[in-house]
Amino acid sequence: MQKNRKRIGVALGSGGMRGMAHIGVLQVLEEAGIPIDLISGASVGAFFGAAYAAGMDLYALSAYAVRLVRRDVLDLPNPFRSGFFSGNKFAKLCRIVTGDRTFSETCIPFWCSGVDLESGETHYFHSGSLYRAVRASIAIPGLLRPARLEGRTYIDGGTVESIPVDILRQNGADVVIGVDLSITPPYRDPRPNMYRIAFRSVDIMRAAIERLCPCGANVLIRPDVSFMDRLVPHDVGKCIAFGRAAAAHALPEIRRAMQS
């Protein structure tokens, strides 16, 4: 690392399939020579953060992502369990893109968050199996079954903190780049269904939390991903492109933060 250079952390936010935009953001940061010393993620941000930390090539990841279809990410519905979907397919995908590595085998330090269902507190995973921790972080309440790890039950890390900035600060990041995939109310959905209502409720809740407790990133990248379904992968190439555009727009601000 260059002497006296500020340490850069990237915090990838939650947002279901809108998280495909994270690929484009990371591509642009890498192409622009922005060093990433630490990375964190919540929910789908944990998925892509783990893939990047494990060393997966971003362009190979992009090529893989655009080929995904619904049956690759969602199990058969089972509404009589603790989640409508088991989440096993998502866990399998994570195991593939991380090469079944552990946190100690990542190329750069990585953290992902889960919320302890009993205590309601956020827990940051930083040891053990990457894919198991990410599976806990993506356990969207009511949709994907909660995950059991070390005797505790965890739900989606984005439930409390959609963009995990603080954990990077606590571990030495001088500059934090956050990626926000939320859609700020109001937002009109002409075809609300059970899933969209659930996700929209989360967006409203997170907007209220953000007004009370701003995320604290030095630079916040906000791709326009309102067109993207939260559960089903479609228009993935467009979502990645919008992530690239938002990151490119933020580059001057990022460079100013690195030099200030």
Coordinates of C-alpha atoms in Angstrom, one line a residue:
M1 CA 0.0 0.0 0.0
Q2 CA 1.3 3.5 -0.9
K3 CA 2.8 5.3 2.1
N4 CA 0.4 7.7 3.9
R5 CA -2.5 6.7 1.5
K6 CA -5.9 6.7 3.1
R7 CA -7.5 3.3 3.6
I8 CA -10.6 2.9 1.5
G9 CA -13.6 0.8 2.5
V10 CA -16.6 0.0 0.4
A11 CA -20.0 -0.8 2.0
L12 CA -22.5 -2.6 -0.3
G13 CA -26.1 -2.1 0.6
S14 CA -29.1 -4.5 0.6
G15 CA -31.7 -4.6 -2.2
G16 CA -32.4 -8.1 -3.5
M17 CA -31.8 -8.5 -7.2
R18 CA -31.1 -4.8 -7.5
G19 CA -27.7 -5.8 -6.1
M20 CA -26.6 -6.6 -9.6
A21 CA -25.7 -2.9 -9.7
H22 CA -22.9 -3.7 -7.2
I23 CA -21.0 -5.5 -10.0
G24 CA -21.0 -2.4 -12.2
V25 CA -19.9 -0.2 -9.2
L26 CA -17.0 -2.4 -8.3
Q27 CA -15.9 -2.7 -12.0
V28 CA -15.7 1.1 -12.3
L29 CA -13.8 1.5 -9.0
E30 CA -11.3 -1.2 -10.1
E31 CA -10.9 0.3 -13.6
A32 CA -10.4 3.8 -12.1
G33 CA -7.6 2.5 -9.8
I34 CA -9.5 3.2 -6.6
P35 CA -8.0 0.9 -4.1
I36 CA -10.4 -1.2 -1.9
D37 CA -8.7 -2.1 1.3
L38 CA -11.8 -3.3 3.2
I39 CA -15.3 -4.3 2.1
S40 CA -18.6 -5.0 3.9
G41 CA -22.1 -6.0 2.8
A42 CA -25.6 -6.5 4.0
S43 CA -28.0 -9.0 2.4
V44 CA -27.3 -9.0 -1.4
G45 CA -24.4 -6.7 -0.7
A46 CA -22.9 -9.5 1.4
F47 CA -23.2 -11.8 -1.6
F48 CA -21.3 -9.5 -4.0
G49 CA -18.9 -8.4 -1.3
A50 CA -18.0 -11.9 -0.5
A51 CA -17.5 -12.8 -4.2
Y52 CA -15.2 -9.8 -4.6
A53 CA -13.3 -10.4 -1.4
A54 CA -12.8 -14.0 -2.4
G55 CA -11.1 -12.8 -5.6
M56 CA -13.7 -13.6 -8.3
D57 CA -13.1 -11.7 -11.5
L58 CA -15.8 -9.0 -11.9
Y59 CA -16.3 -9.5 -15.6
A60 CA -16.7 -13.3 -15.1
L61 CA -19.2 -12.5 -12.4
S62 CA -21.1 -10.2 -14.8
A63 CA -21.2 -12.8 -17.5
Y64 CA -22.5 -15.3 -14.9
A65 CA -25.1 -13.0 -13.6
V66 CA -26.7 -12.1 -16.9
R67 CA -27.4 -15.8 -17.5
L68 CA -29.3 -16.3 -14.2
V69 CA -33.0 -17.1 -14.3
R70 CA -35.6 -17.4 -11.6
R71 CA -35.1 -21.1 -11.1
D72 CA -31.4 -20.5 -10.4
V73 CA -32.1 -18.3 -7.4
L74 CA -35.4 -19.3 -5.9
D75 CA -36.5 -22.7 -4.5
L76 CA -40.0 -24.1 -4.8
P77 CA -42.3 -22.2 -2.5
N78 CA -43.1 -23.7 0.9
P79 CA -45.3 -21.2 2.7
F80 CA -45.7 -23.5 5.8
R81 CA -42.2 -23.0 7.0
S82 CA -40.3 -20.1 8.6
G83 CA -39.7 -18.6 5.1
F84 CA -41.6 -18.8 1.8
F85 CA -38.4 -20.0 0.1
S86 CA -35.6 -22.1 1.7
G87 CA -32.7 -19.9 0.4
N88 CA -30.7 -23.1 -0.4
K89 CA -30.2 -22.1 -4.0
F90 CA -28.9 -18.7 -3.1
A91 CA -26.5 -20.4 -0.7
K92 CA -25.3 -22.7 -3.4
L93 CA -24.7 -19.7 -5.7
C94 CA -22.6 -18.0 -3.0
R95 CA -20.6 -21.2 -2.4
I96 CA -19.8 -21.2 -6.1
V97 CA -18.8 -17.5 -6.4
T98 CA -16.7 -17.6 -3.2
G99 CA -14.9 -20.9 -4.1
D100 CA -16.1 -22.2 -0.7
R101 CA -13.5 -20.1 1.0
T102 CA -13.4 -18.9 4.6
F103 CA -13.1 -15.3 5.8
S104 CA -9.4 -16.0 6.6
E105 CA -8.8 -16.9 2.9
T106 CA -10.2 -13.7 1.4
C107 CA -8.0 -11.4 -0.7
I108 CA -9.1 -8.3 1.4
P109 CA -10.8 -8.1 4.8
F110 CA -14.5 -8.6 4.6
W111 CA -17.5 -8.4 7.0
C112 CA -21.1 -9.1 6.5
S113 CA -24.0 -8.5 8.8
G114 CA -26.9 -10.5 10.2
V115 CA -29.5 -9.6 12.8
D116 CA -29.9 -12.0 15.7
L117 CA -33.6 -12.9 15.7
E118 CA -33.7 -13.2 19.5
S119 CA -31.8 -10.2 20.7
G120 CA -32.5 -7.9 17.7
E121 CA -28.9 -6.9 17.6
T122 CA -26.7 -6.7 14.5
H123 CA -23.9 -9.3 14.3
Y124 CA -20.9 -8.8 12.0
F125 CA -19.5 -12.1 10.6
H126 CA -15.7 -12.1 10.1
S127 CA -14.7 -15.7 10.6
G128 CA -15.7 -19.2 9.4
S129 CA -17.4 -20.1 6.2
L130 CA -18.1 -17.2 3.8
Y131 CA -21.1 -18.8 2.1
R132 CA -22.8 -19.7 5.4
A133 CA -22.4 -16.2 6.7
V134 CA -23.8 -14.7 3.5
R135 CA -26.7 -17.1 3.7
A136 CA -27.5 -15.7 7.1
S137 CA -27.2 -12.1 5.8
I138 CA -29.7 -12.6 3.0
A139 CA -32.4 -14.2 5.1
I140 CA -35.2 -11.7 4.1
P141 CA -37.9 -12.0 6.9
G142 CA -40.9 -14.0 5.7
L143 CA -39.4 -14.8 2.3
L144 CA -36.1 -16.7 3.0
R145 CA -35.8 -19.0 6.0
P146 CA -33.7 -17.7 8.9
A147 CA -30.2 -19.2 9.1
R148 CA -28.8 -21.0 12.1
L149 CA -25.1 -20.3 12.9
E150 CA -23.3 -21.2 16.1
G151 CA -26.5 -21.8 18.0
R152 CA -28.1 -18.4 17.0
T153 CA -30.8 -17.6 14.5
Y154 CA -30.1 -14.8 12.0
I155 CA -32.2 -12.8 9.6
D156 CA -31.3 -10.3 6.8
G157 CA -28.5 -8.0 7.8
G158 CA -30.2 -5.1 6.1
T159 CA -33.1 -5.2 8.5
V160 CA -31.4 -2.8 10.9
E161 CA -28.5 -1.3 8.8
S162 CA -28.9 -1.4 5.1
I163 CA -25.4 -0.1 4.3
P164 CA -22.8 -1.4 6.9
V165 CA -20.5 1.6 7.2
D166 CA -19.6 1.6 10.9
I167 CA -17.9 -1.8 10.8
L168 CA -15.4 -0.4 8.2
R169 CA -14.8 2.7 10.3
Q170 CA -14.1 0.5 13.4
N171 CA -11.5 -1.5 11.4
G172 CA -9.5 1.4 10.1
A173 CA -11.2 2.8 7.0
D174 CA -10.4 6.5 6.5
V175 CA -12.8 6.9 3.6
V176 CA -16.0 4.8 3.1
I177 CA -17.8 4.5 -0.2
G178 CA -21.4 3.4 0.4
V179 CA -23.7 1.9 -2.3
D180 CA -27.3 2.6 -1.7
L181 CA -29.9 0.5 -3.6
S182 CA -33.0 1.8 -1.7
I183 CA -35.9 3.6 -3.5
T184 CA -36.8 6.7 -1.6
P185 CA -40.6 7.1 -1.0
P186 CA -42.8 8.1 -2.7
Y187 CA -42.7 5.4 -5.4
R188 CA -45.7 4.3 -7.4
D189 CA -46.1 0.6 -8.2
P190 CA -48.9 -0.1 -10.6
R191 CA -48.9 -3.9 -9.8
P192 CA -48.4 -4.4 -6.1
N193 CA -48.3 -8.0 -5.0
M194 CA -47.3 -9.8 -1.7
Y195 CA -43.6 -9.5 -2.5
R196 CA -43.6 -5.9 -3.7
I197 CA -45.7 -4.8 -0.7
A198 CA -43.2 -6.5 1.7
F199 CA -40.2 -4.9 0.0
R200 CA -41.9 -1.5 -0.3
S201 CA -42.6 -1.6 3.4
V202 CA -38.9 -2.2 4.0
D203 CA -38.0 0.8 1.8
I204 CA -40.3 3.0 3.8
M205 CA -38.9 1.8 7.1
R206 CA -35.3 2.3 5.9
A207 CA -36.0 5.8 4.7
A208 CA -37.3 6.7 8.1
I209 CA -34.3 5.1 9.8
E210 CA -32.0 7.0 7.4
R211 CA -33.5 10.3 8.3
L212 CA -32.8 9.6 12.0
C213 CA -29.4 7.9 11.5
P214 CA -27.7 8.8 8.3
C215 CA -25.3 6.1 7.1
G216 CA -22.2 8.2 7.5
A217 CA -20.4 7.2 4.2
N218 CA -18.0 9.8 2.8
V219 CA -19.4 9.2 -0.6
L220 CA -22.8 7.5 -1.3
I221 CA -23.4 6.0 -4.7
R222 CA -27.1 5.6 -5.6
P223 CA -27.7 3.7 -8.9
D224 CA -31.2 4.2 -10.3
V225 CA -32.4 0.6 -9.9
S226 CA -36.2 1.3 -9.5
F227 CA -36.9 -0.8 -12.6
M228 CA -35.4 -4.0 -11.2
D229 CA -37.5 -6.6 -9.5
R230 CA -36.2 -7.5 -6.0
L231 CA -36.6 -11.3 -6.4
V232 CA -36.4 -12.2 -10.0
P233 CA -33.3 -11.6 -12.1
H234 CA -34.3 -9.7 -15.3
D235 CA -32.6 -6.7 -17.1
V236 CA -29.4 -7.7 -15.3
G237 CA -27.2 -6.2 -17.9
K238 CA -29.1 -2.9 -17.6
C239 CA -28.8 -3.0 -13.8
I240 CA -25.0 -3.5 -14.0
A241 CA -24.8 -0.7 -16.5
F242 CA -26.7 1.7 -14.2
G243 CA -24.3 0.7 -11.4
R244 CA -21.4 1.6 -13.7
A245 CA -22.9 4.9 -14.6
A246 CA -23.6 5.9 -10.9
A247 CA -20.0 4.9 -9.9
A248 CA -18.5 6.9 -12.8
H249 CA -20.5 9.9 -11.8
A250 CA -19.2 9.6 -8.2
L251 CA -15.5 9.3 -9.2
P252 CA -14.6 13.0 -8.8
E253 CA -16.2 13.1 -5.3
I254 CA -14.4 9.9 -4.4
R255 CA -11.0 11.3 -5.4
R256 CA -11.7 14.5 -3.4
A257 CA -12.5 12.4 -0.4
M258 CA -9.2 10.5 -0.8
Q259 CA -7.2 13.7 -1.0
S260 CA -8.9 15.7 1.7

